[in-house]
Coordinates of C-alpha atoms in Angstrom, one line a residue:
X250 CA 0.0 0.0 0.0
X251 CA 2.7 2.4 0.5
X252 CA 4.7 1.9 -2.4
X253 CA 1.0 2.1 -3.8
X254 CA 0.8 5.6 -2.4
X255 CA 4.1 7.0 -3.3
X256 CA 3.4 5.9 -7.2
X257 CA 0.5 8.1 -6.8
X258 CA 2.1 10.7 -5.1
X259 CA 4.9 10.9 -8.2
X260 CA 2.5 10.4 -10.9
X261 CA 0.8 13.8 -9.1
X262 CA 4.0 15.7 -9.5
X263 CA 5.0 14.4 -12.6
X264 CA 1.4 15.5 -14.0
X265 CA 2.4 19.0 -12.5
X266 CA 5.4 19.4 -13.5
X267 CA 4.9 20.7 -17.1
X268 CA 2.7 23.3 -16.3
X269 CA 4.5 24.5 -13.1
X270 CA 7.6 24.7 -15.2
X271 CA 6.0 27.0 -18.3
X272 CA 4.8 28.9 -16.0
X273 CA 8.0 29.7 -14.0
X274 CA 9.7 30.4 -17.5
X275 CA 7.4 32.5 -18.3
X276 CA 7.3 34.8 -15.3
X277 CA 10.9 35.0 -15.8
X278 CA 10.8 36.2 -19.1
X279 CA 7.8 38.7 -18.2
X280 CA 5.9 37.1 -20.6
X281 CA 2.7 37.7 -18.6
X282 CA -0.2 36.6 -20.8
X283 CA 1.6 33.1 -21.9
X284 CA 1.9 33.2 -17.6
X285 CA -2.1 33.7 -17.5
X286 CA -2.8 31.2 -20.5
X287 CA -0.5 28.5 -18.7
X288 CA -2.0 28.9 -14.5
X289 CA -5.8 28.9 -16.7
X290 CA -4.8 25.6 -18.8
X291 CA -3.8 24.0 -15.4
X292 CA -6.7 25.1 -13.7
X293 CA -9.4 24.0 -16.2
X294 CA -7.2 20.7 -16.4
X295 CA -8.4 20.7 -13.0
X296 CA -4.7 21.4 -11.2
X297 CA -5.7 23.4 -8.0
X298 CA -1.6 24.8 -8.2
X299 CA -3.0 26.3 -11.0
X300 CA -6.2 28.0 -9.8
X301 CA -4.4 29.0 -6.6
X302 CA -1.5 30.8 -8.6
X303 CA -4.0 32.7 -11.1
X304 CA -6.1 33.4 -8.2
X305 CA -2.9 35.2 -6.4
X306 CA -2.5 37.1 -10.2
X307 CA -6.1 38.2 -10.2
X308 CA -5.9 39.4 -6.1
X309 CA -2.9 41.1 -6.2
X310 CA -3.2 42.7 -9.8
X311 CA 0.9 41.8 -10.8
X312 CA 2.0 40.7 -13.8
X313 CA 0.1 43.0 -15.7
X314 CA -3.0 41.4 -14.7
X315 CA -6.3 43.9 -14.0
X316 CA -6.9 43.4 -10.3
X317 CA -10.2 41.0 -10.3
X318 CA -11.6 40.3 -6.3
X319 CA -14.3 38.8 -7.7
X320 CA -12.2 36.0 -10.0
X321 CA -9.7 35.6 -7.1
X322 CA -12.3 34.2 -5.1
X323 CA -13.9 31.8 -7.2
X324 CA -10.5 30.9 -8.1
X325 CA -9.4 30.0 -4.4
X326 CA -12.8 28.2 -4.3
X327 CA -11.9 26.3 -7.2
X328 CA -8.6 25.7 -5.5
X329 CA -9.7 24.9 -2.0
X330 CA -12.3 22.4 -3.2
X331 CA -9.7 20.3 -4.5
X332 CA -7.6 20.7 -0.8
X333 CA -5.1 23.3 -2.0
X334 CA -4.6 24.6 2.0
X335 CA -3.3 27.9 1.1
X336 CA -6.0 28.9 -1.2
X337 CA -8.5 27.6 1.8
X338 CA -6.0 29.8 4.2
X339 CA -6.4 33.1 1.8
X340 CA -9.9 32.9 1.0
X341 CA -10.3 32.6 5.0
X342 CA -8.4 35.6 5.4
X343 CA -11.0 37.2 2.6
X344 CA -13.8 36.0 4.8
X345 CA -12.5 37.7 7.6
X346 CA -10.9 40.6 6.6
X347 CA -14.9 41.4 4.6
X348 CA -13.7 44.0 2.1
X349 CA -14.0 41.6 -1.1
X350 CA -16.6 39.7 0.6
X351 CA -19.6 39.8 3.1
X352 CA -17.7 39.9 6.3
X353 CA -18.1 36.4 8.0
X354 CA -16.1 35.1 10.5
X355 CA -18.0 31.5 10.8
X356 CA -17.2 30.9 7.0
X357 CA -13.5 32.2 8.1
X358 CA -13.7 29.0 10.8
X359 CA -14.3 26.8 8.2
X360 CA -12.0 27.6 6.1
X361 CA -9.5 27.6 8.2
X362 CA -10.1 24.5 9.6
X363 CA -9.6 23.4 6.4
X364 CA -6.6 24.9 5.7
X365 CA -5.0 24.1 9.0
X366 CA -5.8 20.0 8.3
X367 CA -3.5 21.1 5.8
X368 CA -0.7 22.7 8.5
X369 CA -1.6 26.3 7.2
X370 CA -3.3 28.8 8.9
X371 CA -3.8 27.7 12.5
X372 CA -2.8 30.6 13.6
X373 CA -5.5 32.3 12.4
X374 CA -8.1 29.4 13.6
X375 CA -6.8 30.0 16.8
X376 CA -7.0 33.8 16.6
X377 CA -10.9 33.4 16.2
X378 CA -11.3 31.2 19.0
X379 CA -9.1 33.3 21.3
X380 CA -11.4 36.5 19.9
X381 CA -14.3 34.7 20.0
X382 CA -14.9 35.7 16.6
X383 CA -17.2 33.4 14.6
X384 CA -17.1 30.9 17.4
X385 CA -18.0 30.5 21.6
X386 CA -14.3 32.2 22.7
X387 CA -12.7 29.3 24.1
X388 CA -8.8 29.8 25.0
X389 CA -8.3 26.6 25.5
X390 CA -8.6 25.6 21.7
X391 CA -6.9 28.6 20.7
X392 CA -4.0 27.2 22.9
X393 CA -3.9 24.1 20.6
X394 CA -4.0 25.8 17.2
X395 CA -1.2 27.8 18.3
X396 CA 0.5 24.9 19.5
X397 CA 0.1 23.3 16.1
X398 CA 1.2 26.5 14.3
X399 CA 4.5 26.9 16.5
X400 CA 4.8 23.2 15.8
X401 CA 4.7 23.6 12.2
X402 CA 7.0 26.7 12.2
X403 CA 4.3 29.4 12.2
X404 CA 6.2 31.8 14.3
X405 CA 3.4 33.6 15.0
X406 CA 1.4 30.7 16.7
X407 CA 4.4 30.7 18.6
X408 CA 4.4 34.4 20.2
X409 CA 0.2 34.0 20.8
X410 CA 0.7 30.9 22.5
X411 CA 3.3 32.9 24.8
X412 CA 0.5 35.4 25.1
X413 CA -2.1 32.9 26.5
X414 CA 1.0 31.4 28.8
X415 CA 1.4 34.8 30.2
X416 CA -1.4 35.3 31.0
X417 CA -2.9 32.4 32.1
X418 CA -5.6 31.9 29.5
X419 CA -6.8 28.1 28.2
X420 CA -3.3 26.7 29.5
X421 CA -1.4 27.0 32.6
X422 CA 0.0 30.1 34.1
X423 CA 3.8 30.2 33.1
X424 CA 6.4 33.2 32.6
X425 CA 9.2 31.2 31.5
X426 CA 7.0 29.3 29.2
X427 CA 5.8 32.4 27.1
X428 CA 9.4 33.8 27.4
X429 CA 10.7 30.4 25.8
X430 CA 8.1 30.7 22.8
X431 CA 8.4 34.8 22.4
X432 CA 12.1 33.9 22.0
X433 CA 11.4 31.4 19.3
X434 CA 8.9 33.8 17.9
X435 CA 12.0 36.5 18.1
X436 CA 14.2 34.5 16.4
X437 CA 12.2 33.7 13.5
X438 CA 11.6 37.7 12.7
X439 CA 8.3 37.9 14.5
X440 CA 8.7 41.8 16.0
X441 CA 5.6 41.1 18.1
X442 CA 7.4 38.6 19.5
X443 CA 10.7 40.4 20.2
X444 CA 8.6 43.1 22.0
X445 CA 6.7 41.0 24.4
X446 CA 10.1 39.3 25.4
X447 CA 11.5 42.9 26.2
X448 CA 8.9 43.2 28.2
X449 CA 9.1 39.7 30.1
X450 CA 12.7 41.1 31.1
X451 CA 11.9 44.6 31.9
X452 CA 9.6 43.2 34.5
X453 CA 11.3 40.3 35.5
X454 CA 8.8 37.9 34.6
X455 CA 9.9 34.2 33.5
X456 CA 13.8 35.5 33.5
X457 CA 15.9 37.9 35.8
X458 CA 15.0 41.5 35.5
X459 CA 17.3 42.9 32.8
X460 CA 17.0 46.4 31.2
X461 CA 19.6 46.0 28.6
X462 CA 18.2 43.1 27.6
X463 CA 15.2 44.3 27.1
X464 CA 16.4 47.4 25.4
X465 CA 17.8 44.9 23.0
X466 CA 14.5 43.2 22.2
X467 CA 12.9 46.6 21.8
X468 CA 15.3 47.9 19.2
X469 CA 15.3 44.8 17.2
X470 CA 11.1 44.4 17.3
X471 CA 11.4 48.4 16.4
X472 CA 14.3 48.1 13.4
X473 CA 11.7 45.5 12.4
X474 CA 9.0 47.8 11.7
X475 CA 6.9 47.2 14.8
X476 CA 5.9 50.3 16.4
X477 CA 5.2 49.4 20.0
X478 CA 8.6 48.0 20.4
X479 CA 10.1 51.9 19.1
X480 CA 7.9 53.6 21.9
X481 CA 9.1 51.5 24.3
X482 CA 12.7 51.4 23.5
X483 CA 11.9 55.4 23.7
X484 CA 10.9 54.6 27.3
X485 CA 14.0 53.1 28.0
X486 CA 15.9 56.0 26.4
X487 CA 14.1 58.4 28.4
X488 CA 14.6 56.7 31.6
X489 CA 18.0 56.0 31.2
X490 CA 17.4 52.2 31.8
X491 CA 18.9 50.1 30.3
X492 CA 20.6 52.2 28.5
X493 CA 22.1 55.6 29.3
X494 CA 19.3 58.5 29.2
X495 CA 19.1 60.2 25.9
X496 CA 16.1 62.4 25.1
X497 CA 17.0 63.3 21.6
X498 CA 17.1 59.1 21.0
X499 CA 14.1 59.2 23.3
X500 CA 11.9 61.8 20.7
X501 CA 13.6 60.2 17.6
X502 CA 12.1 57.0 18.5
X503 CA 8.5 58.3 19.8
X504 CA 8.3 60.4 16.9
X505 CA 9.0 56.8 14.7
X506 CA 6.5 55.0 16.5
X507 CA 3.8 57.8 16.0
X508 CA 4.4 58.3 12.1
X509 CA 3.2 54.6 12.2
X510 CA 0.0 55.1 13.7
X511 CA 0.8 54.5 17.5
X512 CA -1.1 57.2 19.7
X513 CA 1.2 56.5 22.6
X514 CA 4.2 57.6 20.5
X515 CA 2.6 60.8 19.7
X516 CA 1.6 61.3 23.4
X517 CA 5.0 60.5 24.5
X518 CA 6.6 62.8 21.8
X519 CA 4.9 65.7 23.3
X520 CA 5.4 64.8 26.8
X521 CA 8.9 64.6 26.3
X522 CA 9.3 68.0 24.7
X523 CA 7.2 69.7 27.5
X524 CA 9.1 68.2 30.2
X525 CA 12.9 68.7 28.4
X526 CA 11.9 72.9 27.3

């Protein structure tokens, strides 16, 4: 049965393996409508790769392709009835998001479920459980989607599972625990993830209390775009801990964090330049 299984598996690839390879030559050459002729031959051929990739062309309107919502999603419909995860993971993210579509967080559920049998977009499936979005919130669930997604190298499952650890929701209370998974959420670029480990040292919890660690964290969730983790390396700046005080770092930083959007940065901007005239 096995050797059954992995004939199938390479007749599957094989079958594939044309189109998949037109189609790369293609987008390197720019030839863009032999690109769109090659992901629609596949797809009416009835190759989900094929509906998912001209899906991604239609939603994201590259390679000189008119922007189409409307085609993407049939396309990822197409694509996830034939168990394509990721098309069931992005037109889950469609369903939720409810710009292209009727907003609808229970048809989100679903498809993530479907895409996370498939070791994509747990996360997510765990996101509207914690929320209570579409479903009865239960923490406890969302605890084992992010476990899944950490699991299965979804860094982010990895820094909300140290959320719910923190704070004691659906699993046990435990600092070191959600220190240990921001970390590996850290390390695998997720900002978020740097930033609530800054915090778990500048309070102590789950390691030592450590300022210059923490300052650390902060700059590198900050020099990776997140916002939160610039204000409060600002903090640091300001209160010389840490590091040594510096109010021009201190405003440079606030005033980064609040040309992103973050309120506190703007608050803390002005704050700082009443209290240093």
């Amino acid at each position: 049965m096995k050797k059954e299984l992995c004939a199938l598996i390479l007749c599957a690839v094989m079958a594939q393996a044309g189109f998949i390879k037109e189609g790369m030559e293609a987008k390197e050459s720019g030839d863009h409508k032999k690109l769109v002729e090659v992901y629609d031959k596949a797809c009416n051929e009835g190759k989900a790769s094929g509906c998912y990739n001209l899906a991604v062309l239609y939603s994201e309107g590259t390679g000189n392709v008119a922007k189409d919502s409307a085609k993407a999603v049939k396309l990822y419909e197409k694509a996830c009835s034939a168990d394509f995860a990721t098309a069931c993971y992005n037109l889950g993210l469609i369903y939720a998001d409810g710009i292209v579509v009727k907003q609808d967080f229970a048809k989100a559920k679903e498809l993530y479920e479907k895409s996370c049998a498939g070791d994509e977009g747990c996360t997510n499936l765990g996101l509207l459980y914690a929320n209570g979005a579409g479903v009865q919130q239960d923490y406890a669930k969302a605890a084992e989607f992010y476990k899944k997604a950490c699991k299965n190298e979804d860094l982010m499952g990895c820094n909300n599972l140290g959320f719910l650890h923190a704070g004691g929701r659906g699993v046990e209370l435990d600092n070191k625990k959600a220190s240990e998974y921001y970390q590996k959420a850290c390390d695998g670029g997720i900002a978020m993830g740097c930033d609530n480990l800054a915090f778990m040292y500048a309070m102590g919890k789950g390691n030592v209390q450590d300022f210059k660690k923490a300052s650390q964290f902060y700059e590198k969730a900050c020099n990776n775009g997140y916002d939160k983790g610039c204000n409060n390396l600002g903090i640091l700046y300001a209160e010389g801990k840490g590091v040594s005080v510096d109010n021009a770092k201190a405003k440079e930083l606030f005033k980064s964090s609040c040309d992103k959007g973050l309120k506190e940065g703007c608050e803390n901007a002005q704050l700082l330049e009443k209290i240093t005239k």
